[in-house]
Tab-separated table of C-alpha atoms in Angstrom:
chain	number	residue	atom	x	y	z
A	12	MET	CA	34.870	-22.075	-8.166
A	13	LEU	CA	32.555	-19.080	-7.694
A	14	SER	CA	31.075	-19.700	-11.112
A	15	SER	CA	30.279	-23.311	-10.214
A	16	LEU	CA	28.679	-22.283	-6.925
A	17	SER	CA	26.652	-19.640	-8.714
A	18	LYS	CA	25.350	-22.203	-11.201
A	19	LEU	CA	24.542	-24.644	-8.402
A	20	PHE	CA	22.661	-21.946	-6.493
A	21	ALA	CA	20.744	-21.017	-9.650
A	22	ARG	CA	19.692	-24.653	-10.100
A	23	VAL	CA	18.658	-24.966	-6.457
A	24	ILE	CA	16.343	-21.946	-6.638
A	25	SER	CA	15.143	-22.716	-10.154
A	26	VAL	CA	11.440	-22.260	-10.825
A	27	ASP	CA	11.402	-25.952	-11.793
A	28	ASN	CA	11.825	-26.816	-8.094
A	29	LEU	CA	8.960	-24.677	-6.837
A	30	ARG	CA	6.346	-27.419	-6.785
A	31	THR	CA	8.745	-29.682	-4.889
A	32	TYR	CA	9.437	-26.993	-2.294
A	33	ALA	CA	5.744	-26.160	-1.924
A	34	TRP	CA	4.863	-29.793	-1.246
A	35	ALA	CA	7.880	-30.134	1.040
A	36	SER	CA	6.572	-27.147	3.010
A	37	LEU	CA	3.165	-28.760	3.446
A	38	VAL	CA	4.476	-32.232	4.286
A	39	SER	CA	7.057	-30.909	6.753
A	40	GLN	CA	4.447	-28.786	8.549
A	41	ILE	CA	2.263	-31.861	8.956
A	42	LEU	CA	5.187	-34.008	10.081
A	43	ILE	CA	6.248	-31.525	12.770
A	44	VAL	CA	2.776	-31.864	14.277
A	45	VAL	CA	3.030	-35.661	14.246
A	46	THR	CA	6.534	-35.748	15.723
A	47	GLY	CA	5.496	-33.206	18.351
A	48	GLY	CA	2.615	-35.492	19.210
A	49	LEU	CA	4.980	-38.452	19.514
A	50	VAL	CA	7.093	-36.445	21.947
A	51	ARG	CA	4.054	-35.950	24.144
A	52	LEU	CA	2.704	-39.485	23.720
A	53	THR	CA	6.014	-41.052	24.776
A	54	GLY	CA	6.173	-38.859	27.891
A	55	SER	CA	9.183	-37.013	26.472
A	56	GLY	CA	7.753	-33.504	26.608
A	57	LEU	CA	10.322	-32.502	29.233
A	58	GLY	CA	13.078	-34.718	27.879
A	59	CYS	CA	14.859	-31.399	27.481
A	60	PRO	CA	13.649	-29.627	30.632
A	61	THR	CA	14.619	-26.117	29.562
A	62	TRP	CA	14.850	-23.921	26.474
A	63	PRO	CA	16.624	-22.850	24.276
A	64	LYS	CA	19.229	-25.236	25.687
A	65	CYS	CA	18.338	-28.873	26.285
A	66	THR	CA	19.682	-28.720	29.840
A	67	ALA	CA	21.020	-25.873	31.950
A	68	ASP	CA	24.570	-26.724	30.872
A	69	SER	CA	24.175	-28.287	27.432
A	70	LEU	CA	22.677	-27.184	24.141
A	71	THR	CA	22.178	-30.831	23.172
A	72	THR	CA	20.768	-33.802	25.041
A	73	VAL	CA	23.032	-35.618	27.500
A	74	PRO	CA	23.089	-39.325	28.469
A	75	GLU	CA	21.363	-38.568	31.766
A	76	GLN	CA	18.261	-37.491	29.850
A	77	GLY	CA	17.880	-40.986	28.414
A	78	TYR	CA	15.686	-41.728	25.406
A	79	HIS	CA	13.234	-38.990	26.440
A	80	GLY	CA	15.968	-36.422	25.866
A	81	LEU	CA	16.807	-37.936	22.483
A	82	ILE	CA	13.175	-37.821	21.369
A	83	GLU	CA	12.597	-34.237	22.502
A	84	PHE	CA	15.918	-32.970	21.128
A	85	GLY	CA	15.291	-34.809	17.846
A	86	ASN	CA	11.998	-32.993	17.503
A	87	ARG	CA	13.745	-29.675	18.109
A	88	LEU	CA	16.237	-30.469	15.354
A	89	LEU	CA	13.371	-30.866	12.875
A	90	THR	CA	12.829	-27.127	13.168
A	91	PHE	CA	16.050	-26.665	11.191
A	92	ALA	CA	14.711	-28.927	8.442
A	93	LEU	CA	11.607	-26.722	8.253
A	94	LEU	CA	13.857	-23.668	8.138
A	95	VAL	CA	15.851	-25.061	5.208
A	96	VAL	CA	12.656	-25.847	3.285
A	97	ALA	CA	11.226	-22.385	4.020
A	98	LEU	CA	14.423	-20.643	2.928
A	99	LEU	CA	14.609	-22.621	-0.318
A	100	THR	CA	10.959	-21.849	-0.968
A	101	ILE	CA	11.221	-18.131	-0.367
A	102	LEU	CA	14.426	-17.793	-2.405
A	103	THR	CA	12.775	-19.625	-5.293
A	104	VAL	CA	9.582	-17.580	-5.052
A	105	PHE	CA	11.498	-14.319	-5.108
A	106	ASN	CA	13.470	-15.608	-8.075
A	107	ARG	CA	10.297	-15.869	-10.163
A	108	ALA	CA	9.053	-13.475	-12.807
A	109	VAL	CA	6.911	-10.582	-11.600
A	110	ASP	CA	3.586	-12.091	-12.662
A	111	ARG	CA	1.746	-13.763	-9.767
A	112	SER	CA	4.740	-13.127	-7.520
A	113	LEU	CA	2.755	-11.479	-4.733
A	114	ALA	CA	0.321	-14.397	-4.545
A	115	LEU	CA	3.256	-16.742	-3.985
A	116	ARG	CA	5.441	-14.504	-1.881
A	117	SER	CA	2.931	-13.811	0.868
A	118	PRO	CA	2.452	-17.457	1.973
A	119	ALA	CA	6.187	-18.106	1.559
A	120	VAL	CA	7.014	-15.176	3.870
A	121	ILE	CA	4.423	-16.315	6.426
A	122	LEU	CA	5.863	-19.836	6.420
A	123	LEU	CA	9.364	-18.513	7.063
A	124	ALA	CA	8.178	-16.130	9.805
A	125	GLY	CA	6.135	-18.881	11.428
A	126	ILE	CA	9.158	-21.079	12.139
A	127	PRO	CA	10.708	-18.852	14.843
A	128	ALA	CA	7.200	-18.205	16.159
A	129	GLN	CA	6.696	-21.959	16.538
A	130	ALA	CA	10.096	-22.352	18.194
A	131	ILE	CA	9.470	-19.548	20.694
A	132	LEU	CA	5.984	-20.796	21.567
A	133	GLY	CA	7.402	-24.288	21.945
A	134	GLY	CA	10.042	-22.855	24.260
A	135	PHE	CA	7.416	-21.232	26.466
A	136	THR	CA	5.562	-24.550	26.505
A	137	VAL	CA	8.649	-26.271	27.927
A	138	LEU	CA	9.380	-23.456	30.394
A	139	THR	CA	5.812	-23.679	31.749
A	140	LYS	CA	6.173	-27.458	32.181
A	141	LEU	CA	3.831	-28.285	29.291
A	142	ASN	CA	0.950	-26.029	30.207
A	143	PRO	CA	-1.937	-27.625	28.246
A	144	TRP	CA	-3.237	-24.262	27.003
A	145	LEU	CA	0.160	-23.423	25.498
A	146	VAL	CA	0.440	-26.929	24.065
A	147	GLY	CA	-2.934	-26.358	22.422
A	148	ALA	CA	-1.873	-22.930	21.150
A	149	HIS	CA	1.200	-24.554	19.623
A	150	PHE	CA	-1.002	-26.941	17.662
A	151	ILE	CA	-3.268	-24.097	16.512
A	152	LEU	CA	-0.222	-22.201	15.236
A	153	SER	CA	0.876	-25.330	13.392
A	154	ALA	CA	-2.616	-25.603	11.890
A	155	VAL	CA	-2.291	-22.028	10.614
A	156	MET	CA	1.028	-22.989	9.047
A	157	ILE	CA	-0.568	-26.027	7.385
A	158	VAL	CA	-3.294	-23.778	5.965
A	159	THR	CA	-0.632	-21.386	4.661
A	160	ALA	CA	1.391	-24.192	3.084
A	161	SER	CA	-1.779	-25.546	1.456
A	162	VAL	CA	-2.494	-22.103	-0.002
A	163	LEU	CA	1.046	-22.003	-1.372
A	164	VAL	CA	0.637	-25.417	-3.038
A	165	TRP	CA	-2.658	-24.318	-4.592
A	166	ARG	CA	-1.212	-21.076	-5.915
A	167	VAL	CA	1.862	-22.808	-7.317
A	168	TYR	CA	-0.379	-25.045	-9.435
A	169	ALA	CA	-2.778	-22.171	-10.189
A	170	PRO	CA	-5.622	-24.354	-11.528
A	171	GLU	CA	-8.300	-22.755	-13.624
A	172	PRO	CA	-11.342	-21.828	-11.489
A	173	ALA	CA	-14.088	-24.406	-11.915
A	174	LEU	CA	-17.733	-23.614	-12.458
A	175	VAL	CA	-19.526	-24.755	-9.310
A	176	PRO	CA	-23.214	-24.578	-8.411
A	177	ALA	CA	-24.218	-21.596	-6.305
A	178	ARG	CA	-25.352	-23.761	-3.402
A	179	ALA	CA	-22.004	-25.549	-3.200
A	180	TYR	CA	-20.284	-22.181	-3.398
A	181	ALA	CA	-22.404	-20.946	-0.502
A	182	LEU	CA	-21.718	-24.063	1.597
A	183	ALA	CA	-17.905	-23.929	1.391
A	184	PRO	CA	-17.432	-21.281	4.140
A	185	SER	CA	-19.607	-23.312	6.515
A	186	VAL	CA	-17.493	-26.389	5.809
A	187	SER	CA	-14.383	-24.391	6.686
A	188	ILE	CA	-15.940	-22.902	9.833
A	189	PHE	CA	-17.139	-26.227	11.230
A	190	GLY	CA	-13.830	-27.811	10.277
A	191	ALA	CA	-12.036	-25.152	12.314
A	192	ILE	CA	-14.442	-25.553	15.251
A	193	SER	CA	-13.888	-29.317	15.246
A	194	VAL	CA	-10.124	-28.867	15.326
A	195	VAL	CA	-10.200	-26.282	18.125
A	196	ILE	CA	-12.474	-28.403	20.322
A	197	GLY	CA	-10.283	-31.397	19.524
A	198	VAL	CA	-7.347	-29.437	20.937
A	199	LEU	CA	-9.317	-28.856	24.146
A	200	VAL	CA	-10.101	-32.573	24.349
A	201	THR	CA	-6.401	-33.335	23.976
A	202	GLY	CA	-5.628	-30.982	26.860
A	203	ALA	CA	-8.112	-32.888	29.022
A	204	GLY	CA	-6.805	-36.317	28.027
A	205	PRO	CA	-4.304	-38.598	29.725
A	206	HIS	CA	-1.269	-37.896	27.537
A	207	ALA	CA	0.270	-34.786	29.093
A	208	GLY	CA	3.812	-35.345	27.847
A	209	ASP	CA	5.204	-35.729	31.350
A	210	ALA	CA	3.912	-37.388	34.508
A	211	GLN	CA	4.099	-34.119	36.449
A	212	SER	CA	2.336	-31.944	33.871
A	213	ILE	CA	-1.128	-30.608	34.624
A	214	ARG	CA	-4.233	-31.003	32.449
A	215	ASN	CA	-6.715	-28.292	31.553
A	216	GLY	CA	-9.366	-29.494	34.015
A	217	LEU	CA	-12.127	-30.122	31.471
A	218	ASP	CA	-14.199	-33.287	31.774
A	219	LEU	CA	-12.885	-35.613	29.075
A	220	GLU	CA	-16.076	-37.592	28.463
A	221	THR	CA	-18.225	-34.474	28.204
A	222	TRP	CA	-15.842	-32.796	25.788
A	223	PHE	CA	-15.684	-35.918	23.652
A	224	HIS	CA	-19.362	-35.231	22.932
A	225	TYR	CA	-18.770	-31.518	22.364
A	226	HIS	CA	-16.069	-32.473	19.870
A	227	SER	CA	-18.339	-34.878	18.014
A	228	TYR	CA	-21.209	-32.434	17.407
A	229	PRO	CA	-19.427	-30.001	15.037
A	230	ALA	CA	-17.644	-32.962	13.444
A	231	TYR	CA	-20.960	-34.559	12.517
A	232	VAL	CA	-22.257	-31.227	11.209
A	233	LEU	CA	-19.072	-30.960	9.137
A	234	LEU	CA	-19.675	-34.438	7.754
A	235	ALA	CA	-23.243	-33.590	6.784
A	236	LEU	CA	-22.207	-30.335	5.113
A	237	ILE	CA	-19.558	-32.125	3.062
A	238	VAL	CA	-22.078	-34.726	1.877
A	239	VAL	CA	-24.541	-32.026	0.796
A	240	GLU	CA	-21.792	-30.079	-0.952
A	241	ILE	CA	-20.714	-33.209	-2.839
A	242	LEU	CA	-24.275	-33.894	-3.969
A	243	TYR	CA	-24.508	-30.396	-5.446
A	244	LEU	CA	-21.105	-30.745	-7.090
A	245	ILE	CA	-21.833	-34.162	-8.594
A	246	ARG	CA	-25.133	-32.926	-9.998
A	247	ALA	CA	-23.237	-30.130	-11.748
A	248	ASP	CA	-20.568	-32.556	-13.027
A	249	ARG	CA	-23.007	-34.437	-15.245
A	250	ASN	CA	-22.641	-33.345	-18.837
A	251	GLU	CA	-25.257	-33.064	-21.564
A	252	ASN	CA	-25.232	-36.842	-22.098
A	253	ALA	CA	-25.742	-37.505	-18.379
A	254	GLN	CA	-22.169	-38.792	-18.113
A	255	LEU	CA	-20.393	-38.068	-14.855
A	256	VAL	CA	-16.986	-36.418	-15.153
A	257	LEU	CA	-15.711	-35.440	-11.732
A	258	SER	CA	-14.324	-31.926	-11.487
A	259	VAL	CA	-11.379	-30.923	-9.307
A	260	PRO	CA	-13.654	-29.449	-6.581
A	261	THR	CA	-15.643	-32.697	-6.468
A	262	LYS	CA	-12.517	-34.843	-6.192
A	263	ILE	CA	-11.167	-32.696	-3.374
A	264	ALA	CA	-14.541	-32.745	-1.574
A	265	LEU	CA	-14.630	-36.543	-1.869
A	266	GLY	CA	-11.140	-36.714	-0.383
A	267	LEU	CA	-12.292	-34.483	2.457
A	268	LEU	CA	-15.284	-36.752	3.020
A	269	VAL	CA	-13.078	-39.830	3.271
A	270	GLY	CA	-10.697	-38.057	5.649
A	271	THR	CA	-13.551	-36.866	7.853
A	272	VAL	CA	-15.119	-40.329	8.056
A	273	ILE	CA	-11.777	-41.868	9.007
A	274	GLN	CA	-11.282	-39.213	11.688
A	275	ALA	CA	-14.765	-39.877	13.069
A	276	VAL	CA	-14.125	-43.625	13.274
A	277	ILE	CA	-10.776	-43.096	15.002
A	278	GLY	CA	-12.361	-40.619	17.410
A	279	VAL	CA	-15.072	-43.111	18.404
A	280	LEU	CA	-12.482	-45.842	18.879
A	281	GLN	CA	-10.384	-43.552	21.070
A	282	ALA	CA	-13.338	-42.803	23.327
A	283	ARG	CA	-14.293	-46.457	23.684
A	284	LEU	CA	-10.767	-47.832	24.128
A	285	GLY	CA	-9.575	-45.329	26.730
A	286	VAL	CA	-7.553	-43.013	24.453
A	287	PRO	CA	-4.636	-45.319	23.543
A	288	ALA	CA	-1.494	-43.471	22.479
A	289	GLY	CA	-1.302	-45.148	19.062
A	290	LEU	CA	-4.754	-43.983	18.054
A	291	VAL	CA	-4.018	-40.480	19.347
A	292	ALA	CA	-0.982	-40.314	17.050
A	293	VAL	CA	-3.036	-41.422	14.049
A	294	HIS	CA	-5.781	-38.944	14.986
A	295	MET	CA	-3.256	-36.093	15.121
A	296	LEU	CA	-1.991	-37.023	11.662
A	297	GLY	CA	-5.580	-37.144	10.445
A	298	ALA	CA	-6.374	-33.758	11.991
A	299	SER	CA	-3.379	-32.201	10.240
A	300	CYS	CA	-4.374	-33.688	6.893
A	301	LEU	CA	-7.978	-32.609	7.479
A	302	VAL	CA	-6.863	-28.995	7.999
A	303	SER	CA	-5.132	-29.135	4.629
A	304	LEU	CA	-8.084	-30.795	2.897
A	305	VAL	CA	-10.553	-28.242	4.273
A	306	THR	CA	-8.282	-25.499	2.923
A	307	PHE	CA	-8.074	-27.125	-0.513
A	308	ASN	CA	-11.851	-27.600	-0.516
A	309	HIS	CA	-12.431	-23.915	0.174
A	310	LEU	CA	-9.940	-22.836	-2.468
A	311	ALA	CA	-11.349	-25.215	-5.078
A	312	VAL	CA	-14.994	-24.262	-4.553
A	313	ARG	CA	-14.575	-20.560	-3.871
A	314	ALA	CA	-11.793	-19.770	-6.367
A	315	LYS	CA	-12.639	-17.000	-8.793
């Protein structure tokens, strides 16, 4: 019996599973953002009005909480799914040979440590009746986790560094900076918007229309920087016979361009249609994916 369990455990933490666990880490971190957004967009942010219990007398949701309680408690349960993925990842990483182990272990440890940090911050968010600044901080922490998971995926694959033109290399940090600025201001816009998560929850007091414009400015700069970076990369991708063979950095930059354009279109539609909940959900998914793409872009262009 013990021998069988030992063999099963060895298969579970086999190096062959590392890519699967790395991608599962990234996907689950993105999904927790989306499901958290759905909690807020359905007005279920206080479906469980306290923390760590769902109610004062029950760890789980009770019928009196209705579907709001089910939605909020369901989102809390996803934390355990993240925990399982993080544990499998870190056990597998520490089961690897010594070479490159530190490069893999550091993001794996951060991902595991970030789960209780997310849970505690989420708890304070509930206890403060969905204070918009804490809600925003919770998203920023999730963005950091998405960046970390993206780094883990990149290091698991360990692609050979590509030769990139100096100007594209120099532009990559600016792309990352303006990507981060766009996300942070987007969080502020969310805190000023109509979807508080509960009818009694306050907003951050910022003027929504004004901050829509503030959000768009760095986003358009980001878009322009990506286009310029791609032009430099494509020029370098042409071989001696003038044939175009797209490199990995170029492909990732093109993906980032597509994601940024889609986000811009959704953002404009939100502003003109009165911030409908469905578009907000799609925009949150797009923002999470954009954080990952910006990270991959930086790693692909700046890798040494």
